[in-house]
Amino acid sequence: MKSRRLLAAKEVYLKMMNQYSHYQDGKIHYAQLLMQERSFKEAESVLLSAIKRNNTFRDAYHQLAVLYINTNRSAEGLDHILQAISLCSTCDHSCAQLYVCHGDIAKELDALATAAQSYDLALQIDPNIAHAHLNLGVIHHLQGRYTEALKHYRSAQNLDPNNLVVLENLKKLRKQVLKSSLQDCMGDSDVCRTW
């Protein structure tokens, strides 16, 4: 899959699933391959069958939520990511991505406070998730909390220096701060001093 030889990967996964039907992680990887091929219905079927076989299979719930996000079915994705999160402990490092996914869904559904809370939880578990910093920066930016936005944009930039969205958002934030508070920038404003 990583070398983009999807047809060969598909053959291997199908063989593996036929010979080792109990190997649930193989189903997750196969569903990811199907999503790359944009075979969303088939991927959904594979993931639902994995959940039916094991209703505590956290990764299957997570991938199903990702699938629903990618097919504009965020409300359905919300149910599944919440189920995945319910199977987490707060000290489990791998759960950080579940909170990021929940934040993405909440943001998509315009529940910005919930999204911010989920991104914060993800960053408490793993402070090195550029995507969470970026989206938390966006939320703070939209809500006029420019110092917080700048902090998270800079963290995202440090983690992913070539991310064009981060660079563009930093540029927009600079323009907005300079335009809206030009008077303050001539004084002692903390926000303006950081530029």
XYZ file of N, CA and C in Angstrom:
585
model
N 0.825 -1.204 0.000
C 0.000 0.000 0.000
C 0.863 1.259 0.000
N 1.931 1.249 0.809
C 2.778 2.449 0.911
C 3.470 2.770 -0.399
N 3.748 1.760 -1.195
C 4.388 2.008 -2.481
C 3.358 2.219 -3.591
N 2.089 2.360 -3.186
C 0.972 2.651 -4.111
C 0.688 1.501 -5.078
N 1.097 0.287 -4.735
C 0.781 -0.884 -5.543
C -0.475 -1.516 -4.966
N -1.579 -0.832 -5.188
C -2.833 -1.203 -4.534
C -3.379 -2.546 -5.002
N -3.218 -2.852 -6.266
C -3.722 -4.125 -6.777
C -3.017 -5.303 -6.111
N -1.687 -5.212 -6.001
C -0.918 -6.276 -5.341
C -1.292 -6.365 -3.861
N -1.455 -5.224 -3.222
C -1.838 -5.205 -1.802
C -3.218 -5.840 -1.620
N -4.115 -5.532 -2.528
C -5.474 -6.072 -2.435
C -5.459 -7.597 -2.514
N -4.652 -8.141 -3.423
C -4.541 -9.602 -3.550
C -4.036 -10.223 -2.258
N -3.021 -9.597 -1.652
C -2.454 -10.114 -0.401
C -3.499 -10.063 0.714
N -4.206 -8.944 0.832
C -5.211 -8.825 1.886
C -6.340 -9.829 1.704
N -6.794 -10.024 0.493
C -7.870 -10.992 0.250
C -7.429 -12.405 0.612
N -6.194 -12.761 0.238
C -5.653 -14.078 0.609
C -5.594 -14.221 2.120
N -5.053 -13.184 2.759
C -4.883 -13.214 4.205
C -6.237 -13.347 4.909
N -7.224 -12.596 4.428
C -8.535 -12.652 5.083
C -9.209 -14.000 4.871
N -8.951 -14.647 3.750
C -9.501 -15.982 3.517
C -8.837 -17.017 4.409
N -7.520 -16.923 4.576
C -6.783 -17.899 5.376
C -6.856 -17.627 6.877
N -6.928 -16.347 7.245
C -6.899 -15.964 8.664
C -8.059 -15.023 8.959
N -9.253 -15.533 8.876
C -10.449 -14.693 9.022
C -10.556 -14.062 10.416
N -9.867 -14.633 11.391
C -9.905 -14.085 12.753
C -8.976 -12.876 12.917
N -8.072 -12.638 11.942
C -7.110 -11.538 12.058
C -7.809 -10.218 11.720
N -8.260 -9.530 12.759
C -9.073 -8.331 12.588
C -8.297 -7.125 12.051
N -7.042 -6.975 12.434
C -6.261 -5.832 11.948
C -6.132 -5.854 10.428
N -6.085 -7.043 9.843
C -6.028 -7.164 8.389
C -7.256 -6.552 7.733
N -8.401 -6.689 8.390
C -9.627 -6.103 7.849
C -9.549 -4.571 7.856
N -8.959 -4.031 8.894
C -8.805 -2.571 8.972
C -7.944 -2.080 7.821
N -6.807 -2.740 7.611
C -5.900 -2.326 6.534
C -6.558 -2.500 5.159
N -7.303 -3.574 5.016
C -8.001 -3.803 3.748
C -9.045 -2.700 3.523
N -9.762 -2.328 4.570
C -10.759 -1.249 4.456
C -10.075 0.069 4.100
N -8.893 0.326 4.663
C -8.145 1.537 4.312
C -7.769 1.529 2.832
N -7.371 0.366 2.330
C -7.050 0.239 0.913
C -8.294 0.529 0.068
N -9.420 -0.032 0.471
C -10.669 0.202 -0.263
C -11.031 1.689 -0.266
N -10.792 2.366 0.848
C -11.073 3.800 0.896
C -10.162 4.560 -0.054
N -8.900 4.138 -0.156
C -7.983 4.778 -1.113
C -8.481 4.586 -2.542
N -9.088 3.429 -2.798
C -9.654 3.151 -4.127
C -11.017 3.810 -4.324
N -11.501 4.450 -3.268
C -12.820 5.094 -3.261
C -13.960 4.072 -3.367
N -13.708 2.865 -2.893
C -14.728 1.818 -2.814
C -15.337 1.884 -1.414
N -16.056 2.974 -1.159
C -16.527 3.272 0.194
C -17.571 2.278 0.702
N -18.466 1.834 -0.155
C -19.500 0.875 0.277
C -18.866 -0.433 0.728
N -17.903 -0.908 -0.058
C -17.228 -2.163 0.296
C -16.423 -1.994 1.587
N -15.746 -0.860 1.738
C -14.981 -0.594 2.959
C -15.912 -0.557 4.168
N -17.064 0.097 4.002
C -18.042 0.158 5.093
C -18.493 -1.238 5.488
N -18.742 -2.074 4.505
C -19.180 -3.442 4.774
C -18.122 -4.228 5.549
N -16.857 -4.087 5.149
C -15.762 -4.776 5.837
C -15.672 -4.306 7.286
N -15.759 -3.006 7.504
C -15.643 -2.463 8.869
C -16.827 -2.861 9.737
N -18.019 -2.817 9.170
C -19.197 -3.228 9.942
C -19.126 -4.703 10.311
N -18.593 -5.528 9.418
C -18.465 -6.953 9.745
C -17.428 -7.166 10.848
N -16.368 -6.343 10.854
C -15.355 -6.436 11.917
C -15.967 -6.061 13.266
N -16.814 -5.028 13.268
C -17.472 -4.605 14.507
C -18.477 -5.656 14.963
N -19.181 -6.244 14.017
C -20.158 -7.290 14.360
C -19.460 -8.474 15.028
N -18.274 -8.778 14.543
C -17.506 -9.896 15.105
C -16.945 -9.543 16.482
N -16.561 -8.254 16.655
C -15.971 -7.818 17.923
C -16.418 -6.383 18.187
N -17.428 -6.223 19.047
C -17.998 -4.881 19.268
C -17.140 -3.996 20.174
N -15.945 -4.448 20.529
C -15.008 -3.600 21.277
C -13.763 -3.306 20.431
N -13.883 -3.469 19.131
C -12.756 -3.261 18.221
C -12.644 -1.776 17.892
N -11.879 -1.086 18.715
C -11.750 0.370 18.665
C -11.307 0.888 17.293
N -10.332 0.241 16.670
C -9.822 0.705 15.379
C -10.875 0.625 14.280
N -11.757 -0.356 14.366
C -12.824 -0.467 13.361
C -13.794 0.707 13.496
N -14.140 1.074 14.724
C -15.007 2.240 14.929
C -14.329 3.514 14.397
N -13.036 3.636 14.674
C -12.286 4.813 14.231
C -12.279 4.904 12.702
N -11.944 3.814 12.042
C -11.888 3.830 10.576
C -13.266 4.059 9.957
N -14.293 3.544 10.603
C -15.652 3.784 10.112
C -15.993 5.272 10.234
N -15.571 5.896 11.311
C -15.782 7.343 11.471
C -15.038 8.110 10.382
N -13.798 7.716 10.097
C -13.018 8.363 9.032
C -13.729 8.200 7.688
N -14.222 7.007 7.428
C -14.955 6.760 6.184
C -16.164 7.682 6.080
N -16.916 7.811 7.171
C -18.110 8.663 7.144
C -17.750 10.135 6.965
N -16.643 10.570 7.537
C -16.190 11.950 7.325
C -15.901 12.161 5.837
N -15.205 11.198 5.244
C -14.806 11.313 3.838
C -15.975 11.198 2.865
N -17.108 10.727 3.346
C -18.283 10.587 2.470
C -19.406 11.534 2.905
N -19.033 12.605 3.596
C -19.988 13.645 4.019
C -21.129 13.090 4.867
N -20.782 12.184 5.745
C -21.769 11.611 6.673
C -21.259 11.792 8.106
N -20.904 13.035 8.410
C -20.253 13.340 9.694
C -21.104 12.960 10.901
N -22.412 13.134 10.811
C -23.276 12.790 11.952
C -23.154 11.305 12.287
N -23.090 10.452 11.264
C -22.899 9.016 11.500
C -21.497 8.749 12.044
N -20.529 9.494 11.527
C -19.164 9.348 12.012
C -19.041 9.683 13.483
N -19.827 10.663 13.931
C -19.795 11.078 15.333
C -20.139 9.907 16.263
N -21.177 9.162 15.918
C -21.563 8.012 16.753
C -20.417 7.009 16.887
N -19.741 6.748 15.784
C -18.691 5.737 15.797
C -17.419 6.213 16.488
N -17.074 7.487 16.337
C -15.871 7.962 17.019
C -16.119 8.037 18.529
N -17.340 8.372 18.920
C -17.660 8.368 20.356
C -17.578 6.951 20.928
N -17.991 5.974 20.131
C -17.875 4.579 20.568
C -16.402 4.197 20.722
N -15.569 4.615 19.776
C -14.127 4.326 19.862
C -13.523 4.986 21.096
N -13.882 6.247 21.339
C -13.351 6.968 22.494
C -13.785 6.311 23.797
N -14.999 5.784 23.823
C -15.480 5.124 25.048
C -14.642 3.890 25.389
N -13.913 3.371 24.420
C -13.068 2.198 24.631
C -11.628 2.578 24.969
N -11.383 3.877 25.186
C -10.041 4.389 25.479
C -9.849 4.642 26.956
N -8.591 4.598 27.345
C -8.223 5.146 28.651
C -7.434 6.421 28.350
N -7.520 7.400 29.222
C -6.898 8.700 28.947
C -5.379 8.627 28.864
N -4.770 7.574 29.390
C -3.311 7.475 29.324
C -2.842 6.686 28.098
N -3.757 6.197 27.289
C -3.411 5.433 26.091
C -3.003 6.396 24.978
N -1.729 6.378 24.624
C -1.163 7.305 23.639
C -1.879 7.211 22.291
N -2.301 6.025 21.909
C -2.958 5.847 20.608
C -4.337 6.500 20.564
N -4.885 6.858 21.690
C -6.211 7.492 21.728
C -6.173 8.954 21.296
N -4.993 9.546 21.242
C -4.893 10.952 20.836
C -5.521 11.153 19.463
N -5.267 10.235 18.529
C -5.826 10.370 17.183
C -7.344 10.252 17.178
N -7.899 9.531 18.130
C -9.361 9.434 18.231
C -9.950 10.786 18.625
N -9.297 11.464 19.551
C -9.765 12.798 19.947
C -9.617 13.796 18.799
N -8.547 13.655 18.003
C -8.387 14.518 16.828
C -9.538 14.279 15.854
N -9.846 13.016 15.615
C -10.943 12.672 14.707
C -12.265 13.231 15.235
N -12.489 13.111 16.540
C -13.707 13.671 17.140
C -13.736 15.185 16.963
N -12.586 15.829 17.161
C -12.500 17.274 16.949
C -12.837 17.658 15.521
N -12.330 16.878 14.560
C -12.615 17.149 13.149
C -14.112 17.054 12.851
N -14.747 16.036 13.418
C -16.192 15.861 13.191
C -16.965 17.000 13.844
N -16.617 17.320 15.088
C -17.312 18.405 15.786
C -17.128 19.732 15.041
N -15.928 19.976 14.527
C -15.659 21.194 13.751
C -16.518 21.217 12.491
N -16.608 20.088 11.831
C -17.431 19.962 10.626
C -18.907 20.250 10.932
N -19.337 19.874 12.132
C -20.727 20.075 12.553
C -20.921 21.425 13.249
N -19.925 22.313 13.181
C -19.961 23.655 13.769
C -20.100 23.660 15.288
N -19.636 22.621 15.929
C -19.604 22.577 17.391
C -18.171 22.915 17.820
N -17.818 24.195 17.697
C -16.426 24.615 17.874
C -15.906 24.417 19.294
N -16.746 24.626 20.289
C -16.294 24.438 21.674
C -15.959 22.966 21.924
N -16.795 22.079 21.412
C -16.548 20.637 21.547
C -15.294 20.248 20.785
N -15.134 20.791 19.579
C -13.944 20.501 18.777
C -12.691 20.944 19.517
N -12.705 22.157 20.056
C -11.540 22.677 20.779
C -11.205 21.788 21.970
N -12.219 21.342 22.676
C -12.003 20.466 23.828
C -11.346 19.149 23.396
N -11.797 18.596 22.280
C -11.213 17.338 21.798
C -9.771 17.521 21.343
N -9.499 18.622 20.631
C -8.116 18.885 20.218
C -7.221 19.079 21.444
N -7.732 19.772 22.454
C -6.964 19.953 23.691
C -6.642 18.600 24.337
N -7.649 17.717 24.403
C -7.430 16.392 24.987
C -6.385 15.613 24.186
N -6.469 15.698 22.868
C -5.484 15.016 22.025
C -4.079 15.530 22.314
N -3.943 16.848 22.443
C -2.622 17.447 22.670
C -2.104 17.188 24.082
N -3.002 16.950 25.025
C -2.559 16.566 26.363
C -1.923 15.179 26.322
N -2.474 14.308 25.474
C -1.932 12.955 25.341
C -0.671 12.964 24.484
N -0.717 13.699 23.369
C 0.415 13.768 22.440
C 0.536 15.194 21.906
N 1.441 15.979 22.470
C 1.576 17.388 22.061
C 2.204 17.583 20.676
N 2.518 16.508 19.986
C 3.204 16.608 18.690
C 2.292 16.304 17.505
N 1.026 16.630 17.603
C 0.097 16.407 16.497
C -0.163 17.752 15.824
N 0.505 17.965 14.703
C 0.409 19.246 13.994
C -1.037 19.565 13.600
N -1.769 18.570 13.157
C -3.152 18.769 12.715
C -4.020 19.332 13.847
N -3.831 18.824 15.060
C -4.606 19.310 16.210
C -4.231 20.751 16.534
N -2.939 21.064 16.489
C -2.504 22.448 16.729
C -3.091 23.383 15.682
N -3.037 22.974 14.422
C -3.568 23.809 13.341
C -5.047 24.096 13.550
N -5.835 23.051 13.785
C -7.279 23.261 13.919
C -7.645 24.000 15.195
N -6.888 23.798 16.248
C -7.121 24.569 17.469
C -6.771 26.038 17.213
N -5.716 26.272 16.449
C -5.367 27.638 16.046
C -6.491 28.275 15.238
N -7.075 27.517 14.332
C -8.188 28.026 13.511
C -9.363 28.428 14.398
N -9.705 27.584 15.349
C -10.836 27.878 16.236
C -10.561 29.148 17.044
N -9.372 29.248 17.628
C -9.020 30.460 18.388
C -9.026 31.687 17.482
N -8.526 31.537 16.276
C -8.488 32.633 15.301
C -9.906 33.113 15.008
N -10.807 32.171 14.727
C -12.199 32.531 14.431
C -12.885 33.224 15.607
N -12.477 32.859 16.816
C -13.112 33.407 18.011
C -12.386 34.639 18.540
N -11.391 35.133 17.774
C -10.717 36.372 18.152
C -9.685 36.228 19.250
N -9.308 35.025 19.586
C -8.266 34.806 20.593
C -6.929 34.641 19.853
N -6.384 35.771 19.448
C -5.254 35.788 18.527
C -3.966 35.256 19.149
N -3.734 35.532 20.413
C -2.517 35.044 21.058
C -2.508 33.519 21.085
N -3.659 32.930 21.444
C -3.777 31.460 21.452
C -3.654 30.899 20.041
N -4.281 31.570 19.077
C -4.197 31.127 17.676
C -2.739 31.112 17.227
N -2.027 32.189 17.521
C -0.627 32.288 17.134
C 0.201 31.169 17.764
N -0.046 30.905 19.034
C 0.690 29.848 19.742
C 0.510 28.497 19.036
N -0.729 28.184 18.691
C -0.984 26.879 18.066
C -0.519 26.842 16.608
N -0.655 27.936 15.884
C -0.133 27.979 14.517
C 1.382 27.769 14.522
N 2.057 28.408 15.463
C 3.513 28.255 15.533
C 3.908 26.829 15.909
N 3.149 26.218 16.818
C 3.428 24.812 17.166
C 3.236 23.919 15.948
N 2.167 24.167 15.204
C 1.913 23.388 13.987
C 3.036 23.597 12.981
N 3.494 24.837 12.855
C 4.567 25.144 11.909
C 5.870 24.459 12.314
N 6.153 24.425 13.607
C 7.366 23.739 14.074
C 7.314 22.242 13.774
N 6.134 21.664 13.886
C 5.971 20.235 13.644
C 5.880 19.898 12.157
N 5.353 20.836 11.371
C 5.142 20.610 9.932
C 5.472 21.899 9.175
N 6.769 22.204 9.032
C 7.185 23.507 8.499
C 6.742 23.798 7.064
N 6.413 22.805 6.287
C 6.034 23.028 4.890
C 4.527 22.997 4.665
N 3.760 23.000 5.734
C 2.308 22.945 5.611
C 1.797 24.306 5.118
N 1.281 24.307 3.904
C 0.843 25.561 3.285
C -0.351 26.179 4.001
N -1.221 25.364 4.569
C -2.381 25.894 5.300
C -1.912 26.658 6.534
N -0.946 26.114 7.240
C -0.399 26.797 8.422
C 0.202 28.136 8.012
N 1.013 28.120 6.963
C 1.665 29.355 6.513
C 0.639 30.396 6.081
N -0.390 29.962 5.372
C -1.445 30.886 4.923
C -2.226 31.439 6.118
N -2.515 30.593 7.092
C -3.260 31.053 8.271
C -2.437 32.026 9.111
N -1.139 31.783 9.201
C -0.273 32.734 9.910
C -0.294 34.093 9.215
N -0.253 34.071 7.896
C -0.291 35.316 7.125
C -1.620 36.047 7.352
N -2.719 35.313 7.327
C -4.039 35.919 7.555
C -4.139 36.497 8.969
N -3.606 35.758 9.935
C -3.647 36.231 11.322
C -2.840 37.520 11.469
N -1.667 37.566 10.882
C -0.845 38.788 10.938
C -1.602 39.985 10.378
N -2.192 39.798 9.195
C -2.940 40.894 8.563
C -4.106 41.331 9.440
N -4.816 40.361 9.985
C -5.982 40.684 10.799
C -5.589 41.432 12.066
N -4.540 40.962 12.724
C -4.092 41.619 13.957
C -3.603 43.026 13.655
N -2.802 43.159 12.609
C -2.261 44.478 12.272
C -3.358 45.444 11.846
N -4.334 44.941 11.130
C -5.428 45.793 10.667
C -6.337 46.207 11.825
N -6.687 45.241 12.676
C -7.662 45.529 13.735
C -7.065 46.226 14.947
N -5.765 46.130 15.107
C -5.191 46.749 16.306
C -3.891 47.481 16.007
N -3.878 48.224 14.942
C -2.691 48.991 14.571
C -2.287 49.935 15.701
N -3.256 50.532 16.351
C -2.961 51.444 17.452
C -2.236 50.707 18.580
N -2.728 49.503 18.918
C -2.122 48.737 20.007
C -0.704 48.299 19.682
N -0.448 48.048 18.406
C 0.877 47.568 18.007
C 1.953 48.620 18.246
N 1.551 49.874 18.274
C 2.519 50.925 18.540
C 2.813 51.022 20.031
N 1.967 50.400 20.833
C 2.165 50.400 22.277
C 2.842 49.121 22.731
N 2.274 48.534 23.785
C 2.907 47.364 24.390
C 2.095 46.086 24.216
N 1.323 45.968 23.178
C 0.493 44.783 23.000
C 1.338 43.513 22.888
N 1.020 42.508 23.709
C 1.742 41.229 23.678
C 1.593 40.555 22.325
N 0.396 40.629 21.752
C 0.164 39.966 20.479
C 1.067 40.570 19.412
N 1.117 41.878 19.332
C 1.889 42.527 18.284
C 3.393 42.350 18.481
N 3.837 42.295 19.734
C 5.265 42.113 19.992
C 5.750 40.770 19.490
N 4.872 39.772 19.463
C 5.288 38.440 19.040
C 5.551 38.355 17.554
N 5.116 39.354 16.767
C 5.341 39.317 15.326
C 6.747 39.713 15.032
